Amino acid sequence: MTPRTPEEIIELYAPNMPEREWDEIGPFVRDVVRRGFAPTQVARVATSRIGIVTSLVRWALEQGLPLDVEQILHPATVNRYAVTLPGLSDATRCTRRATLTTLSRRITRTAPWEPPREVLRYPRPTMPYSGTQVSQLLWWAPRQRSAVRRQGLAAVVAIGVGAGLRAAEMLNVRASDVRRRGEHVIVAVRGSRARQVPVRPEYAAAVLEVAERAGGGHLFRDPVPRVEFVGLLLGRCEVPAGLEPVTASRLRLTWEVAMVQAVPLPVFMRMSGLTSPARLSDVLCGITQRKRRWWTRAELDALAQAVPW
């Protein structure tokens, strides 16, 4: 049965973990989600909520805490989870702690949630990579110490700058999702923002090579790990200091900056999977303006003839 409503998503949720482990924590997680969050009719929101709570509860048990609401949703526990869980971007840490804080204030009775907390500031994105820097990253990928790092770095760089996928989307790309269409390469994105993204021509060969090495499996690795693993792996890859930090968000930003200048805005929004224009301010900050004063005649002719796609 494919879950359709938020309640069905909560009831039928099956995370990527051993079945025995989920049987142990599943009832607790579902109870917390149902009691702690306001009702929603958006399936994607319900999926995100139960995924975050599952991650927290699993982490808390690994730290030796009992399956108890007051201890797992204690301010110190939530804060330590958000700050120390490996592989998360700063933006994700902000989002998860805010979500869990709202939940915890509603569901706990004795946990001391009143004292003020240090705010995790949402960071501005780093600058995108240049074409030369991307080439250097691709050169370094096959020179990593382990096969997992070699395949992981190659996949993240190729898919990130070639098709602009998010970390969670990269993990679920199979070799069969990479297809040729004439002279072009298309990546089919799975999940709630399913779409087909044409790969930038200069990175098509790199994407095809990664797909071939996957041998029919997932491009990043099999079995599919938790999304935190992407950041953890990239942090362990050996690259020159001038290329750091290597993050999925920075690679996606590199693609965004290139594509927002190359295609009409509605086309860019569809290809990127964006659902609101809020992200555009960060993308536009990454654009390097050309230093010249006048429009060329060719540019004026193109602007005069511009029509919607």
CSV table of C-alpha atoms in Angstrom, one decimal:
chain,number,residue,atom,x,y,z
A,1,MET,CA,0.0,0.0,0.0
A,2,THR,CA,1.4,3.4,-1.0
A,3,PRO,CA,0.8,6.0,1.7
A,4,ARG,CA,-1.2,9.0,0.4
A,5,THR,CA,-2.4,10.9,3.4
A,6,PRO,CA,-0.2,12.4,6.2
A,7,GLU,CA,-1.7,9.9,8.7
A,8,GLU,CA,-0.9,7.0,6.4
A,9,ILE,CA,2.6,8.2,6.0
A,10,ILE,CA,3.1,8.2,9.8
A,11,GLU,CA,1.5,4.8,10.2
A,12,LEU,CA,3.3,3.1,7.3
A,13,TYR,CA,6.7,4.9,7.6
A,14,ALA,CA,9.6,2.5,7.3
A,15,PRO,CA,13.0,4.1,7.7
A,16,ASN,CA,16.3,2.6,6.4
A,17,MET,CA,17.2,0.7,9.5
A,18,PRO,CA,16.9,-3.0,10.7
A,19,GLU,CA,13.3,-4.1,11.1
A,20,ARG,CA,13.9,-5.2,14.7
A,21,GLU,CA,15.2,-1.7,15.6
A,22,TRP,CA,12.3,0.0,14.0
A,23,ASP,CA,9.8,-2.3,15.8
A,24,GLU,CA,11.4,-1.2,19.0
A,25,ILE,CA,11.2,2.6,18.5
A,26,GLY,CA,8.4,2.9,15.9
A,27,PRO,CA,5.5,3.1,18.3
A,28,PHE,CA,7.3,5.7,20.4
A,29,VAL,CA,8.2,7.8,17.3
A,30,ARG,CA,4.7,7.8,15.9
A,31,ASP,CA,3.2,8.7,19.3
A,32,VAL,CA,5.6,11.7,19.6
A,33,VAL,CA,4.8,12.9,16.1
A,34,ARG,CA,1.1,12.7,16.6
A,35,ARG,CA,1.1,14.4,20.0
A,36,GLY,CA,3.8,17.0,19.3
A,37,PHE,CA,3.0,18.5,15.9
A,38,ALA,CA,0.0,20.4,14.7
A,39,PRO,CA,-2.0,18.5,12.1
A,40,THR,CA,-0.9,19.0,8.5
A,41,GLN,CA,-2.4,18.1,5.1
A,42,VAL,CA,0.9,18.2,3.3
A,43,ALA,CA,2.4,14.8,2.9
A,44,ARG,CA,5.9,16.1,2.4
A,45,VAL,CA,5.7,17.9,5.8
A,46,ALA,CA,4.5,14.7,7.5
A,47,THR,CA,7.4,12.7,6.0
A,48,SER,CA,10.0,15.3,7.1
A,49,ARG,CA,8.6,15.4,10.6
A,50,ILE,CA,8.7,11.7,11.3
A,51,GLY,CA,12.1,11.4,9.6
A,52,ILE,CA,13.6,14.0,11.9
A,53,VAL,CA,12.1,12.5,15.1
A,54,THR,CA,13.3,9.0,14.0
A,55,SER,CA,16.8,10.3,13.5
A,56,LEU,CA,16.8,11.9,17.0
A,57,VAL,CA,15.4,8.9,18.8
A,58,ARG,CA,17.8,6.5,17.1
A,59,TRP,CA,20.7,8.8,18.0
A,60,ALA,CA,19.5,9.1,21.6
A,61,LEU,CA,19.4,5.4,22.0
A,62,GLU,CA,22.9,5.1,20.6
A,63,GLN,CA,24.0,7.6,23.3
A,64,GLY,CA,22.6,5.3,26.0
A,65,LEU,CA,19.4,7.2,26.8
A,66,PRO,CA,16.2,5.3,27.6
A,67,LEU,CA,13.1,5.5,25.4
A,68,ASP,CA,11.6,8.3,27.5
A,69,VAL,CA,10.0,11.5,26.3
A,70,GLU,CA,11.4,13.7,29.0
A,71,GLN,CA,15.0,12.6,28.5
A,72,ILE,CA,15.1,12.3,24.7
A,73,LEU,CA,13.3,15.6,24.2
A,74,HIS,CA,15.3,17.4,26.9
A,75,PRO,CA,16.8,20.7,25.8
A,76,ALA,CA,20.4,19.5,26.3
A,77,THR,CA,19.7,16.3,24.3
A,78,VAL,CA,18.1,18.1,21.4
A,79,ASN,CA,20.9,20.7,21.3
A,80,ARG,CA,23.6,18.1,21.5
A,81,TYR,CA,21.9,16.1,18.7
A,82,ALA,CA,21.7,19.2,16.4
A,83,VAL,CA,25.3,20.3,17.1
A,84,THR,CA,27.1,17.0,17.1
A,85,LEU,CA,25.4,14.7,14.6
A,86,PRO,CA,28.0,14.1,11.9
A,87,GLY,CA,27.4,15.0,8.2
A,88,LEU,CA,24.8,17.8,8.6
A,89,SER,CA,25.1,21.2,7.0
A,90,ASP,CA,24.7,24.2,9.2
A,91,ALA,CA,21.4,25.0,7.6
A,92,THR,CA,20.1,21.5,8.3
A,93,ARG,CA,21.2,21.8,12.0
A,94,CYS,CA,19.3,25.1,12.3
A,95,THR,CA,16.1,23.6,10.8
A,96,ARG,CA,16.2,20.4,12.8
A,97,ARG,CA,16.8,22.1,16.2
A,98,ALA,CA,14.0,24.6,15.5
A,99,THR,CA,11.6,21.8,14.6
A,100,LEU,CA,12.5,19.6,17.6
A,101,THR,CA,12.4,22.6,20.0
A,102,THR,CA,8.8,23.4,18.9
A,103,LEU,CA,7.9,19.7,19.3
A,104,SER,CA,9.6,19.3,22.6
A,105,ARG,CA,8.0,22.4,24.2
A,106,ARG,CA,4.6,20.9,23.4
A,107,ILE,CA,5.1,17.4,24.5
A,108,THR,CA,7.4,17.5,27.6
A,109,ARG,CA,6.2,18.4,31.1
A,110,THR,CA,9.3,18.5,33.3
A,111,ALA,CA,12.1,19.2,30.8
A,112,PRO,CA,13.5,22.7,31.4
A,113,TRP,CA,12.8,24.4,28.2
A,114,GLU,CA,12.6,28.0,29.4
A,115,PRO,CA,16.3,29.1,29.7
A,116,PRO,CA,17.5,31.0,26.6
A,117,ARG,CA,19.6,29.1,24.0
A,118,GLU,CA,22.4,30.2,21.7
A,119,VAL,CA,21.0,30.7,18.2
A,120,LEU,CA,22.5,28.7,15.4
A,121,ARG,CA,22.6,31.3,12.7
A,122,TYR,CA,21.6,30.3,9.2
A,123,PRO,CA,24.9,30.7,7.2
A,124,ARG,CA,25.1,32.5,3.9
A,125,PRO,CA,26.3,30.1,1.2
A,126,THR,CA,29.9,29.9,0.1
A,127,MET,CA,30.9,31.0,-3.3
A,128,PRO,CA,30.3,28.6,-6.2
A,129,TYR,CA,33.2,26.6,-7.7
A,130,SER,CA,34.9,27.8,-10.9
A,131,GLY,CA,35.1,25.5,-13.9
A,132,THR,CA,38.8,24.9,-13.1
A,133,GLN,CA,38.1,24.0,-9.5
A,134,VAL,CA,35.4,21.5,-10.6
A,135,SER,CA,38.0,19.9,-12.9
A,136,GLN,CA,40.4,19.7,-10.0
A,137,LEU,CA,37.7,18.0,-7.8
A,138,LEU,CA,37.0,15.4,-10.6
A,139,TRP,CA,40.8,14.8,-10.9
A,140,TRP,CA,41.1,14.2,-7.1
A,141,ALA,CA,38.1,11.8,-7.0
A,142,PRO,CA,39.8,8.7,-8.3
A,143,ARG,CA,42.8,9.4,-6.1
A,144,GLN,CA,41.0,9.0,-2.8
A,145,ARG,CA,42.1,6.2,-0.4
A,146,SER,CA,39.0,4.0,-0.4
A,147,ALA,CA,36.6,2.9,-3.0
A,148,VAL,CA,33.7,4.4,-1.1
A,149,ARG,CA,35.3,7.8,-1.1
A,150,ARG,CA,36.4,7.5,-4.8
A,151,GLN,CA,32.9,6.7,-5.9
A,152,GLY,CA,31.2,9.0,-3.5
A,153,LEU,CA,33.2,12.1,-4.3
A,154,ALA,CA,33.0,11.5,-8.1
A,155,ALA,CA,29.2,11.0,-7.9
A,156,VAL,CA,28.6,14.1,-5.7
A,157,VAL,CA,30.7,16.4,-7.8
A,158,ALA,CA,29.3,15.1,-11.2
A,159,ILE,CA,25.7,15.1,-10.1
A,160,GLY,CA,26.0,18.3,-8.0
A,161,VAL,CA,27.5,20.6,-10.7
A,162,GLY,CA,26.1,18.7,-13.6
A,163,ALA,CA,22.4,18.4,-12.5
A,164,GLY,CA,22.1,20.4,-9.3
A,165,LEU,CA,20.7,17.7,-7.1
A,166,ARG,CA,20.5,18.0,-3.3
A,167,ALA,CA,22.3,15.5,-1.1
A,168,ALA,CA,19.2,13.5,-0.3
A,169,GLU,CA,18.3,13.3,-4.0
A,170,MET,CA,21.9,12.2,-5.0
A,171,LEU,CA,21.7,9.2,-2.7
A,172,ASN,CA,18.6,7.8,-4.5
A,173,VAL,CA,19.9,8.1,-8.1
A,174,ARG,CA,20.4,4.7,-9.7
A,175,ALA,CA,22.5,4.0,-12.7
A,176,SER,CA,19.2,3.3,-14.6
A,177,ASP,CA,18.1,6.9,-13.8
A,178,VAL,CA,20.9,8.3,-16.0
A,179,ARG,CA,19.8,8.1,-19.6
A,180,ARG,CA,21.0,9.3,-23.0
A,181,ARG,CA,18.6,11.3,-25.2
A,182,GLY,CA,20.3,11.9,-28.5
A,183,GLU,CA,23.5,13.9,-27.7
A,184,HIS,CA,22.2,14.8,-24.2
A,185,VAL,CA,22.3,13.1,-20.8
A,186,ILE,CA,19.2,13.2,-18.5
A,187,VAL,CA,19.1,12.4,-14.8
A,188,ALA,CA,15.7,11.3,-13.4
A,189,VAL,CA,15.2,12.6,-9.9
A,190,ARG,CA,13.1,10.5,-7.5
A,191,GLY,CA,11.1,11.5,-4.4
A,192,SER,CA,8.6,14.3,-3.6
A,193,ARG,CA,10.2,16.6,-6.2
A,194,ALA,CA,10.5,14.1,-9.0
A,195,ARG,CA,11.7,15.6,-12.2
A,196,GLN,CA,14.1,15.1,-15.1
A,197,VAL,CA,17.2,17.3,-15.3
A,198,PRO,CA,19.4,17.6,-18.4
A,199,VAL,CA,23.1,17.4,-17.4
A,200,ARG,CA,25.3,20.3,-18.3
A,201,PRO,CA,27.2,19.1,-21.4
A,202,GLU,CA,30.7,19.7,-20.0
A,203,TYR,CA,29.9,17.2,-17.2
A,204,ALA,CA,27.9,14.6,-19.1
A,205,ALA,CA,30.9,12.3,-19.5
A,206,ALA,CA,31.6,12.5,-15.8
A,207,VAL,CA,28.0,11.5,-14.9
A,208,LEU,CA,28.0,8.7,-17.4
A,209,GLU,CA,31.3,7.4,-16.0
A,210,VAL,CA,29.9,7.4,-12.4
A,211,ALA,CA,26.7,5.6,-13.6
A,212,GLU,CA,28.8,2.9,-15.4
A,213,ARG,CA,30.9,2.3,-12.3
A,214,ALA,CA,27.8,1.9,-10.2
A,215,GLY,CA,27.2,-1.3,-12.0
A,216,GLY,CA,23.4,-1.0,-12.0
A,217,GLY,CA,23.2,0.1,-8.4
A,218,HIS,CA,23.0,3.6,-6.8
A,219,LEU,CA,25.5,6.1,-8.0
A,220,PHE,CA,26.7,7.1,-4.5
A,221,ARG,CA,26.8,3.7,-2.7
A,222,ASP,CA,24.8,0.6,-1.8
A,223,PRO,CA,23.0,0.2,0.4
A,224,VAL,CA,21.7,3.8,0.5
A,225,PRO,CA,23.0,5.4,3.7
A,226,ARG,CA,21.3,8.2,5.8
A,227,VAL,CA,21.7,11.6,4.3
A,228,GLU,CA,24.2,12.7,7.0
A,229,PHE,CA,26.7,10.3,5.4
A,230,VAL,CA,27.2,12.6,2.4
A,231,GLY,CA,28.6,15.4,4.5
A,232,LEU,CA,30.6,13.0,6.6
A,233,LEU,CA,32.2,11.4,3.6
A,234,LEU,CA,33.0,14.7,1.9
A,235,GLY,CA,34.6,15.9,5.1
A,236,ARG,CA,37.0,12.9,5.0
A,237,CYS,CA,38.0,13.3,1.3
A,238,GLU,CA,41.5,14.5,0.7
A,239,VAL,CA,41.5,17.6,-1.5
A,240,PRO,CA,43.7,20.7,-1.6
A,241,ALA,CA,42.8,23.4,0.9
A,242,GLY,CA,41.8,25.8,-1.9
A,243,LEU,CA,38.8,23.5,-2.8
A,244,GLU,CA,37.4,23.2,0.7
A,245,PRO,CA,34.8,23.0,2.0
A,246,VAL,CA,33.4,20.4,-0.4
A,247,THR,CA,29.7,20.2,0.3
A,248,ALA,CA,26.7,19.1,-1.6
A,249,SER,CA,25.1,22.5,-1.2
A,250,ARG,CA,28.1,24.3,-2.6
A,251,LEU,CA,28.2,22.0,-5.6
A,252,ARG,CA,24.4,22.6,-6.2
A,253,LEU,CA,25.0,26.3,-5.9
A,254,THR,CA,27.6,26.1,-8.6
A,255,TRP,CA,24.9,24.5,-10.9
A,256,GLU,CA,22.3,27.0,-9.8
A,257,VAL,CA,24.4,30.0,-10.6
A,258,ALA,CA,25.2,28.7,-14.0
A,259,MET,CA,21.6,27.7,-14.9
A,260,VAL,CA,19.8,30.7,-13.5
A,261,GLN,CA,21.7,32.8,-16.1
A,262,ALA,CA,21.2,30.3,-19.0
A,263,VAL,CA,17.4,29.5,-19.0
A,264,PRO,CA,14.1,31.3,-18.3
A,265,LEU,CA,13.3,31.6,-14.6
A,266,PRO,CA,10.2,29.2,-14.7
A,267,VAL,CA,12.4,26.6,-16.4
A,268,PHE,CA,15.1,27.0,-13.8
A,269,MET,CA,12.5,26.6,-10.9
A,270,ARG,CA,11.3,23.4,-12.4
A,271,MET,CA,14.7,21.9,-13.0
A,272,SER,CA,16.0,22.9,-9.6
A,273,GLY,CA,13.0,21.5,-7.7
A,274,LEU,CA,12.4,24.9,-6.0
A,275,THR,CA,8.9,25.6,-4.8
A,276,SER,CA,9.4,29.2,-3.7
A,277,PRO,CA,11.6,32.1,-4.8
A,278,ALA,CA,13.2,32.5,-1.3
A,279,ARG,CA,16.4,30.7,-2.5
A,280,LEU,CA,16.9,33.0,-5.4
A,281,SER,CA,18.6,35.8,-3.4
A,282,ASP,CA,21.4,33.4,-2.3
A,283,VAL,CA,21.8,32.1,-5.9
A,284,LEU,CA,22.0,35.7,-7.3
A,285,CYS,CA,24.7,36.6,-4.7
A,286,GLY,CA,26.9,34.0,-6.3
A,287,ILE,CA,26.8,35.6,-9.7
A,288,THR,CA,30.0,37.5,-10.8
A,289,GLN,CA,29.0,40.5,-12.8
A,290,ARG,CA,30.9,41.3,-16.0
A,291,LYS,CA,32.8,44.6,-15.9
A,292,ARG,CA,31.5,46.4,-19.0
A,293,ARG,CA,29.3,49.5,-19.6
A,294,TRP,CA,27.3,48.9,-22.7
A,295,TRP,CA,25.0,46.2,-24.2
A,296,THR,CA,26.2,44.7,-27.3
A,297,ARG,CA,24.1,44.8,-30.4
A,298,ALA,CA,23.6,41.0,-30.4
A,299,GLU,CA,22.4,41.2,-26.8
A,300,LEU,CA,19.9,43.9,-27.6
A,301,ASP,CA,18.6,41.9,-30.5
A,302,ALA,CA,18.2,38.9,-28.3
A,303,LEU,CA,16.4,40.9,-25.6
A,304,ALA,CA,14.0,42.5,-28.1
A,305,GLN,CA,13.0,39.1,-29.4
A,306,ALA,CA,12.7,37.3,-26.1
A,307,VAL,CA,9.6,35.2,-25.7
A,308,PRO,CA,8.5,32.8,-22.9
A,309,TRP,CA,9.3,29.1,-23.2
